[in-house]
Amino acid sequence: DIFQQNADLRIHHHQMVHIAKSMFFLVMKQADSPSVDRNELFRLESDFIRKVDQAFTYEEIQKALMEVMRVVANTRNHDPRSKLNPAFISQYIELHYMENLYLDHMAEVLDTSSKYFSNYFKKTFGVNYVEYLNKVRLSHAREYLRNTDLSIAEIGEKTGYSNSSTFTTTFKKYSGVSPSEYRKASGK
């Protein structure tokens, strides 16, 4: 899109080269990983600059940049740590807390083993996965208890618990009171 917009504006060729080089360095920041060979990155940069400096058309410049993007994307896809992004994990849990988010499921989503994910999660978040998931679920359950007339069983189901007994036990463990006691105390 950027190339097409600039072509439509009839940006001079040397300015387009400058834009492409700026984009190149932004893309290269994504390749900054211990698993990436520095010599390979240097070769990639040299090839890109040569191709862009010798290009006669916008399409040639764009093609050179797209080649770099493909190479960088492939290096990121082979780095298992790049998939274990704390922001992605917490957002995924927040969006899917009402589902059966077993440890195996999360490991599959993140393309890693259950054991590796479990260790990574504990090290990154400071609590184990199940405890974190329960805290997210119970946060939503407290909102339902305060702001709706749903039954305890319905709230348990909406927040990912397979039955009301498990929900009540877990709620009491983390909150110190049962869901119905919490609802009464909050004035509902």
Coordinates of N, CA and C in Angstrom, one line a residue:
D1 N 0.8 -1.2 0.0 CA 0.0 0.0 0.0 C 0.9 1.3 0.0
I2 N 1.9 1.3 0.8 CA 2.8 2.4 0.9 C 3.4 2.7 -0.5
F3 N 3.9 1.6 -1.1 CA 4.5 1.8 -2.4 C 3.5 2.3 -3.4
Q4 N 2.3 1.8 -3.4 CA 1.3 2.2 -4.4 C 0.9 3.7 -4.1
Q5 N 0.7 4.1 -2.9 CA 0.4 5.4 -2.5 C 1.5 6.4 -3.0
N6 N 2.7 6.0 -2.8 CA 3.8 6.9 -3.2 C 3.9 6.9 -4.7
A7 N 3.7 5.8 -5.4 CA 3.7 5.8 -6.8 C 2.6 6.7 -7.4
D8 N 1.4 6.6 -6.8 CA 0.3 7.5 -7.2 C 0.6 9.0 -7.0
L9 N 1.4 9.3 -6.0 CA 1.8 10.7 -5.7 C 3.0 11.1 -6.6
R10 N 3.5 10.2 -7.4 CA 4.7 10.4 -8.3 C 5.9 10.8 -7.5
I11 N 6.1 10.1 -6.4 CA 7.3 10.3 -5.6 C 8.5 10.0 -6.4
H12 N 9.6 10.8 -6.3 CA 10.8 10.6 -7.1 C 11.4 9.3 -6.7
H13 N 12.1 8.6 -7.7 CA 12.7 7.3 -7.5 C 13.7 7.3 -6.3
H14 N 14.5 8.3 -6.1 CA 15.5 8.3 -5.0 C 14.8 8.4 -3.7
Q15 N 13.6 9.0 -3.6 CA 12.8 9.1 -2.4 C 12.2 7.7 -2.1
M16 N 11.8 7.0 -3.1 CA 11.2 5.7 -2.9 C 12.3 4.7 -2.4
V17 N 13.5 4.9 -2.9 CA 14.6 4.1 -2.4 C 14.8 4.3 -0.9
H18 N 14.8 5.6 -0.5 CA 14.9 6.0 0.9 C 13.8 5.3 1.7
I19 N 12.6 5.4 1.2 CA 11.4 4.8 2.0 C 11.6 3.3 2.1
A20 N 12.1 2.7 1.1 CA 12.3 1.2 1.1 C 13.4 0.9 2.1
K21 N 14.4 1.6 2.1 CA 15.5 1.3 3.1 C 15.0 1.6 4.5
S22 N 14.2 2.6 4.8 CA 13.7 2.8 6.1 C 12.8 1.6 6.5
M23 N 12.0 1.2 5.6 CA 11.1 0.0 5.9 C 12.0 -1.2 6.1
F24 N 13.0 -1.4 5.4 CA 13.9 -2.5 5.5 C 14.5 -2.6 7.0
F25 N 14.9 -1.4 7.5 CA 15.5 -1.4 8.8 C 14.4 -1.7 9.9
L26 N 13.2 -1.3 9.7 CA 12.1 -1.7 10.6 C 11.8 -3.2 10.6
V27 N 11.9 -3.7 9.4 CA 11.6 -5.2 9.2 C 12.8 -5.9 9.9
M28 N 14.0 -5.4 9.7 CA 15.2 -6.1 10.3 C 15.2 -6.2 11.8
K29 N 14.5 -5.2 12.4 CA 14.4 -5.2 13.9 C 13.7 -6.5 14.4
Q30 N 12.7 -7.0 13.5 CA 12.0 -8.2 13.8 C 12.9 -9.4 13.8
A31 N 14.0 -9.4 13.1 CA 14.9 -10.5 13.0 C 15.9 -10.6 14.1
D32 N 15.8 -9.6 15.0 CA 16.8 -9.6 16.1 C 16.5 -10.7 17.1
S33 N 17.2 -11.8 16.9 CA 16.9 -13.0 17.7 C 18.2 -13.8 17.9
P34 N 18.5 -14.4 19.0 CA 19.7 -15.2 19.2 C 19.9 -16.3 18.2
S35 N 18.8 -16.8 17.7 CA 18.8 -18.0 16.8 C 19.2 -17.6 15.3
V36 N 19.2 -16.3 15.0 CA 19.4 -15.8 13.7 C 20.9 -15.6 13.5
D37 N 21.5 -16.1 12.4 CA 22.9 -16.0 12.1 C 23.2 -14.5 11.6
R38 N 24.1 -13.9 12.3 CA 24.4 -12.5 12.0 C 25.0 -12.3 10.6
N39 N 25.8 -13.3 10.2 CA 26.3 -13.3 8.8 C 25.2 -13.3 7.8
E40 N 24.2 -14.1 8.0 CA 23.1 -14.2 7.1 C 22.3 -12.9 7.1
L41 N 22.2 -12.2 8.2 CA 21.5 -10.9 8.2 C 22.3 -9.9 7.4
F42 N 23.7 -9.9 7.6 CA 24.5 -9.0 6.8 C 24.4 -9.2 5.3
R43 N 24.4 -10.5 4.9 CA 24.3 -10.9 3.5 C 22.9 -10.4 3.0
L44 N 21.9 -10.6 3.8 CA 20.5 -10.1 3.4 C 20.5 -8.6 3.2
E45 N 21.1 -7.9 4.1 CA 21.1 -6.4 4.0 C 21.9 -6.0 2.8
S46 N 23.1 -6.6 2.5 CA 23.9 -6.3 1.4 C 23.1 -6.5 0.1
D47 N 22.5 -7.7 0.0 CA 21.7 -8.0 -1.2 C 20.6 -7.0 -1.4
F48 N 19.9 -6.7 -0.4 CA 18.8 -5.8 -0.5 C 19.2 -4.4 -1.0
I49 N 20.3 -3.9 -0.4 CA 20.8 -2.5 -0.7 C 21.2 -2.5 -2.2
R50 N 21.9 -3.6 -2.6 CA 22.4 -3.7 -4.0 C 21.2 -3.7 -5.0
K51 N 20.2 -4.5 -4.7 CA 19.0 -4.6 -5.5 C 18.2 -3.3 -5.6
V52 N 18.1 -2.6 -4.5 CA 17.3 -1.4 -4.4 C 18.1 -0.3 -5.2
D53 N 19.4 -0.2 -4.9 CA 20.2 0.8 -5.6 C 20.2 0.6 -7.1
Q54 N 20.1 -0.6 -7.6 CA 20.1 -0.9 -9.0 C 18.7 -0.9 -9.7
A55 N 17.7 -0.8 -8.8 CA 16.3 -0.9 -9.3 C 16.0 0.3 -10.2
F56 N 15.2 0.0 -11.3 CA 14.7 1.1 -12.2 C 13.2 1.4 -11.9
T57 N 12.5 0.5 -11.3 CA 11.1 0.7 -11.1 C 10.7 0.5 -9.7
Y58 N 9.5 1.0 -9.3 CA 9.0 0.8 -8.0 C 8.7 -0.7 -7.7
E59 N 8.3 -1.4 -8.7 CA 8.0 -2.8 -8.6 C 9.3 -3.6 -8.2
E60 N 10.4 -3.2 -8.8 CA 11.7 -3.9 -8.4 C 12.1 -3.6 -6.9
I61 N 11.8 -2.4 -6.5 CA 12.1 -2.0 -5.1 C 11.2 -2.8 -4.2
Q62 N 9.9 -2.8 -4.5 CA 8.9 -3.5 -3.7 C 9.2 -5.0 -3.7
K63 N 9.6 -5.6 -4.8 CA 10.0 -7.0 -4.8 C 11.1 -7.3 -3.9
A64 N 12.2 -6.5 -3.9 CA 13.3 -6.7 -3.0 C 12.9 -6.6 -1.6
L65 N 12.0 -5.7 -1.2 CA 11.6 -5.6 0.2 C 10.7 -6.8 0.6
M66 N 9.9 -7.3 -0.3 CA 9.1 -8.4 -0.1 C 9.9 -9.7 0.2
E67 N 11.0 -9.8 -0.6 CA 11.9 -10.9 -0.3 C 12.5 -10.9 1.1
V68 N 12.9 -9.7 1.5 CA 13.4 -9.6 2.9 C 12.4 -9.9 3.9
M69 N 11.1 -9.5 3.7 CA 10.1 -9.8 4.6 C 9.8 -11.3 4.7
R70 N 9.9 -12.0 3.6 CA 9.7 -13.4 3.6 C 10.8 -14.1 4.4
V71 N 12.0 -13.7 4.2 CA 13.2 -14.3 4.9 C 13.0 -14.0 6.4
V72 N 12.7 -12.8 6.8 CA 12.6 -12.5 8.2 C 11.4 -13.2 8.9
A73 N 10.3 -13.3 8.1 CA 9.1 -14.1 8.7 C 9.5 -15.5 8.9
N74 N 10.3 -16.1 8.0 CA 10.7 -17.5 8.2 C 11.6 -17.7 9.3
T75 N 12.5 -16.7 9.6 CA 13.4 -16.9 10.8 C 12.6 -16.8 12.0
R76 N 11.6 -15.9 12.1 CA 10.7 -15.8 13.3 C 9.9 -17.0 13.5
N77 N 9.5 -17.7 12.4 CA 8.6 -18.9 12.6 C 9.4 -20.1 13.1
H78 N 10.7 -20.0 13.0 CA 11.6 -21.1 13.5 C 12.1 -20.9 14.9
D79 N 11.8 -19.8 15.4 CA 12.2 -19.5 16.8 C 11.1 -19.7 17.7
P80 N 11.1 -20.9 18.5 CA 10.0 -21.2 19.3 C 9.6 -20.1 20.4
R81 N 10.6 -19.4 20.8 CA 10.3 -18.4 21.8 C 9.5 -17.2 21.3
S82 N 9.5 -17.0 20.0 CA 8.8 -15.9 19.4 C 7.3 -16.1 19.5
K83 N 6.9 -17.4 19.6 CA 5.4 -17.7 19.8 C 5.0 -17.6 21.2
L84 N 5.9 -17.6 22.1 CA 5.5 -17.5 23.5 C 5.6 -16.0 23.9
N85 N 4.5 -15.3 23.5 CA 4.5 -13.9 23.8 C 3.5 -13.6 25.0
P86 N 4.0 -13.1 26.1 CA 3.1 -12.9 27.3 C 1.9 -12.1 27.0
A87 N 2.0 -11.0 26.1 CA 0.8 -10.2 25.8 C -0.2 -11.1 25.0
F88 N 0.2 -11.9 24.1 CA -0.7 -12.8 23.3 C -1.3 -13.8 24.3
I89 N -0.5 -14.4 25.2 CA -1.1 -15.4 26.1 C -2.1 -14.8 27.0
S90 N -1.9 -13.7 27.6 CA -2.9 -13.1 28.5 C -4.1 -12.7 27.7
Q91 N -3.9 -12.1 26.5 CA -5.1 -11.7 25.7 C -5.9 -13.0 25.3
Y92 N -5.2 -14.0 24.9 CA -5.9 -15.2 24.5 C -6.7 -15.8 25.7
I93 N -6.2 -15.8 26.9 CA -6.9 -16.3 28.0 C -8.1 -15.4 28.3
E94 N -7.9 -14.1 28.2 CA -9.0 -13.2 28.5 C -10.1 -13.3 27.5
L95 N -9.8 -13.7 26.3 CA -10.9 -13.8 25.3 C -11.5 -15.2 25.3
H96 N -10.8 -16.2 25.9 CA -11.3 -17.6 25.8 C -11.5 -18.2 27.2
Y97 N -11.5 -17.4 28.3 CA -11.5 -18.0 29.6 C -12.8 -18.9 29.8
M98 N -13.8 -18.7 29.1 CA -15.1 -19.4 29.3 C -15.0 -20.8 28.6
E99 N -14.0 -21.1 27.9 CA -13.8 -22.4 27.2 C -13.0 -23.3 28.0
N100 N -12.8 -24.5 27.6 CA -12.0 -25.5 28.3 C -10.5 -25.2 27.9
L101 N -9.9 -24.4 28.6 CA -8.5 -24.0 28.3 C -7.5 -24.9 29.1
Y102 N -7.5 -26.2 28.8 CA -6.5 -27.1 29.4 C -5.1 -26.7 29.0
L103 N -4.2 -27.1 29.8 CA -2.8 -26.8 29.5 C -2.4 -27.3 28.2
D104 N -2.8 -28.5 27.8 CA -2.5 -29.1 26.5 C -3.0 -28.2 25.4
H105 N -4.2 -27.7 25.6 CA -4.8 -26.8 24.5 C -3.9 -25.6 24.3
M106 N -3.5 -25.0 25.4 CA -2.7 -23.8 25.3 C -1.3 -24.1 24.6
A107 N -0.8 -25.2 25.0 CA 0.5 -25.6 24.4 C 0.3 -25.8 22.9
E108 N -0.8 -26.4 22.5 CA -1.1 -26.6 21.1 C -1.2 -25.3 20.4
V109 N -2.0 -24.4 20.9 CA -2.2 -23.0 20.3 C -0.8 -22.4 20.1
L110 N 0.1 -22.5 21.1 CA 1.4 -21.9 21.0 C 2.5 -22.7 20.4
D111 N 2.1 -23.9 19.9 CA 3.0 -24.8 19.2 C 4.2 -25.2 20.0
T112 N 3.9 -25.6 21.2 CA 5.0 -26.0 22.1 C 4.5 -27.2 22.9
S113 N 5.4 -27.7 23.8 CA 4.9 -28.9 24.6 C 4.2 -28.3 25.9
S114 N 3.4 -29.1 26.5 CA 2.7 -28.7 27.7 C 3.7 -28.4 28.8
K115 N 4.8 -29.2 28.9 CA 5.8 -29.0 30.0 C 6.5 -27.7 29.8
Y116 N 6.9 -27.4 28.5 CA 7.6 -26.2 28.3 C 6.7 -25.0 28.5
F117 N 5.5 -25.1 28.1 CA 4.5 -24.0 28.3 C 4.3 -23.7 29.8
S118 N 4.1 -24.8 30.5 CA 3.9 -24.7 31.9 C 5.1 -24.0 32.7
N119 N 6.3 -24.4 32.3 CA 7.5 -23.8 32.9 C 7.6 -22.3 32.5
Y120 N 7.4 -22.1 31.2 CA 7.5 -20.7 30.7 C 6.4 -19.8 31.4
F121 N 5.2 -20.3 31.5 CA 4.1 -19.5 32.1 C 4.5 -19.2 33.6
K122 N 4.9 -20.1 34.3 CA 5.2 -19.9 35.8 C 6.4 -18.9 35.9
K123 N 7.4 -19.0 35.0 CA 8.5 -18.1 35.1 C 8.1 -16.7 34.6
T124 N 7.3 -16.6 33.6 CA 6.9 -15.3 33.1 C 5.8 -14.6 33.9
F125 N 4.8 -15.3 34.4 CA 3.7 -14.7 35.1 C 3.8 -14.8 36.6
G126 N 4.7 -15.6 37.1 CA 4.9 -15.7 38.6 C 3.9 -16.6 39.3
V127 N 2.9 -17.2 38.6 CA 2.0 -18.1 39.1 C 1.8 -19.2 38.1
N128 N 1.3 -20.4 38.6 CA 1.1 -21.4 37.6 C -0.1 -21.1 36.7
Y129 N -0.2 -21.8 35.6 CA -1.3 -21.5 34.6 C -2.7 -21.7 35.2
V130 N -3.0 -22.7 35.9 CA -4.3 -23.0 36.4 C -4.7 -21.9 37.4
E131 N -3.8 -21.5 38.2 CA -4.1 -20.4 39.2 C -4.4 -19.1 38.4
Y132 N -3.6 -18.8 37.4 CA -3.9 -17.6 36.6 C -5.3 -17.6 35.9
L133 N -5.5 -18.8 35.3 CA -6.8 -19.0 34.6 C -8.0 -18.8 35.6
N134 N -7.8 -19.4 36.8 CA -8.9 -19.3 37.8 C -9.1 -17.8 38.2
K135 N -8.0 -17.1 38.4 CA -8.1 -15.7 38.8 C -8.9 -14.9 37.7
V136 N -8.6 -15.1 36.4 CA -9.3 -14.5 35.3 C -10.8 -14.8 35.4
R137 N -11.0 -16.1 35.5 CA -12.4 -16.6 35.5 C -13.2 -16.0 36.7
L138 N -12.6 -16.0 37.8 CA -13.3 -15.5 39.0 C -13.5 -14.0 39.0
S139 N -12.6 -13.3 38.3 CA -12.8 -11.9 38.2 C -14.1 -11.6 37.4
H140 N -14.3 -12.4 36.3 CA -15.5 -12.2 35.5 C -16.7 -12.7 36.3
A141 N -16.5 -13.8 37.1 CA -17.6 -14.3 37.9 C -18.1 -13.2 38.9
R142 N -17.2 -12.5 39.5 CA -17.5 -11.5 40.5 C -18.3 -10.4 39.8
E143 N -18.0 -10.1 38.6 CA -18.7 -9.1 37.8 C -20.2 -9.6 37.6
Y144 N -20.3 -10.8 37.2 CA -21.6 -11.4 37.0 C -22.4 -11.4 38.3
L145 N -21.8 -11.7 39.4 CA -22.5 -11.8 40.7 C -23.0 -10.4 41.1
R146 N -22.2 -9.4 40.8 CA -22.5 -8.0 41.2 C -23.6 -7.4 40.3
N147 N -23.5 -7.8 39.0 CA -24.3 -7.0 38.0 C -25.4 -7.8 37.3
T148 N -25.6 -9.0 37.6 CA -26.6 -9.8 36.9 C -27.5 -10.6 37.9
D149 N -28.6 -11.1 37.5 CA -29.4 -12.0 38.3 C -29.3 -13.4 37.9
L150 N -28.2 -13.7 37.1 CA -28.0 -15.1 36.7 C -27.8 -16.0 38.0
S151 N -28.2 -17.3 37.8 CA -28.0 -18.2 38.9 C -26.5 -18.5 39.1
I152 N -26.1 -19.0 40.2 CA -24.7 -19.4 40.5 C -24.3 -20.4 39.5
A153 N -25.1 -21.4 39.1 CA -24.8 -22.4 38.1 C -24.5 -21.8 36.8
E154 N -25.4 -20.8 36.4 CA -25.2 -20.2 35.1 C -23.9 -19.4 35.0
I155 N -23.6 -18.7 36.1 CA -22.4 -17.9 36.2 C -21.2 -18.9 36.1
G156 N -21.2 -20.0 36.8 CA -20.1 -20.9 36.7 C -19.9 -21.4 35.3
E157 N -21.0 -21.7 34.6 CA -21.0 -22.2 33.2 C -20.4 -21.1 32.3
K158 N -20.9 -19.9 32.5 CA -20.4 -18.8 31.7 C -18.9 -18.4 31.9
T159 N -18.4 -18.8 33.0 CA -17.0 -18.5 33.3 C -16.1 -19.7 33.1
G160 N -16.6 -20.8 32.5 CA -15.7 -21.9 32.2 C -15.6 -23.0 33.1
Y161 N -16.5 -23.1 34.1 CA -16.4 -24.2 35.0 C -17.4 -25.2 34.6
S162 N -17.0 -26.5 34.6 CA -17.9 -27.6 34.1 C -19.1 -27.9 34.9
N163 N -19.1 -27.5 36.2 CA -20.3 -27.7 37.0 C -20.3 -26.7 38.2
S164 N -21.4 -26.5 38.8 CA -21.6 -25.4 39.8 C -20.8 -25.8 41.1
S165 N -20.6 -27.1 41.3 CA -19.8 -27.5 42.5 C -18.4 -27.1 42.4
T166 N -17.8 -27.3 41.2 CA -16.4 -26.9 41.0 C -16.3 -25.4 41.1
F167 N -17.2 -24.7 40.5 CA -17.2 -23.2 40.5 C -17.3 -22.7 42.0
T168 N -18.2 -23.3 42.8 CA -18.4 -22.8 44.1 C -17.1 -23.1 45.0
T169 N -16.6 -24.3 44.8 CA -15.4 -24.6 45.6 C -14.2 -23.7 45.2
T170 N -14.0 -23.5 43.9 CA -12.9 -22.7 43.5 C -13.1 -21.2 43.9
F171 N -14.3 -20.7 43.8 CA -14.6 -19.4 44.2 C -14.3 -19.2 45.7
K172 N -14.8 -20.1 46.5 CA -14.5 -20.0 47.9 C -13.0 -20.1 48.3
K173 N -12.3 -20.9 47.6 CA -10.9 -21.1 47.8 C -10.2 -19.7 47.6
Y174 N -10.5 -19.0 46.5 CA -9.8 -17.8 46.1 C -10.4 -16.5 46.8
S175 N -11.7 -16.6 47.1 CA -12.4 -15.4 47.7 C -12.6 -15.4 49.1
G176 N -12.6 -16.6 49.7 CA -12.9 -16.8 51.1 C -14.3 -16.9 51.5
V177 N -15.2 -16.7 50.5 CA -16.6 -16.8 50.7 C -17.2 -17.5 49.5
S178 N -18.4 -18.0 49.7 CA -19.1 -18.7 48.6 C -19.6 -17.6 47.6
P179 N -20.0 -18.0 46.4 CA -20.5 -17.1 45.4 C -21.8 -16.4 45.9
S180 N -22.7 -17.2 46.6 CA -23.9 -16.5 47.1 C -23.6 -15.6 48.2
E181 N -22.7 -15.9 49.1 CA -22.3 -14.9 50.2 C -21.7 -13.7 49.6
Y182 N -20.9 -13.9 48.5 CA -20.3 -12.7 47.8 C -21.4 -11.8 47.2
R183 N -22.3 -12.5 46.6 CA -23.4 -11.7 46.0 C -24.2 -10.9 47.1
K184 N -24.5 -11.5 48.2 CA -25.2 -10.8 49.3 C -24.4 -9.6 49.8
A185 N -23.1 -9.9 50.0 CA -22.2 -8.8 50.5 C -22.1 -7.6 49.6
S186 N -22.3 -7.9 48.3 CA -22.1 -6.8 47.3 C -23.5 -6.1 47.1
G187 N -24.5 -6.5 47.8 CA -25.8 -5.8 47.8 C -26.7 -6.3 46.6
K188 N -26.4 -7.4 46.0 CA -27.3 -7.8 44.9 C -28.3 -8.8 45.4

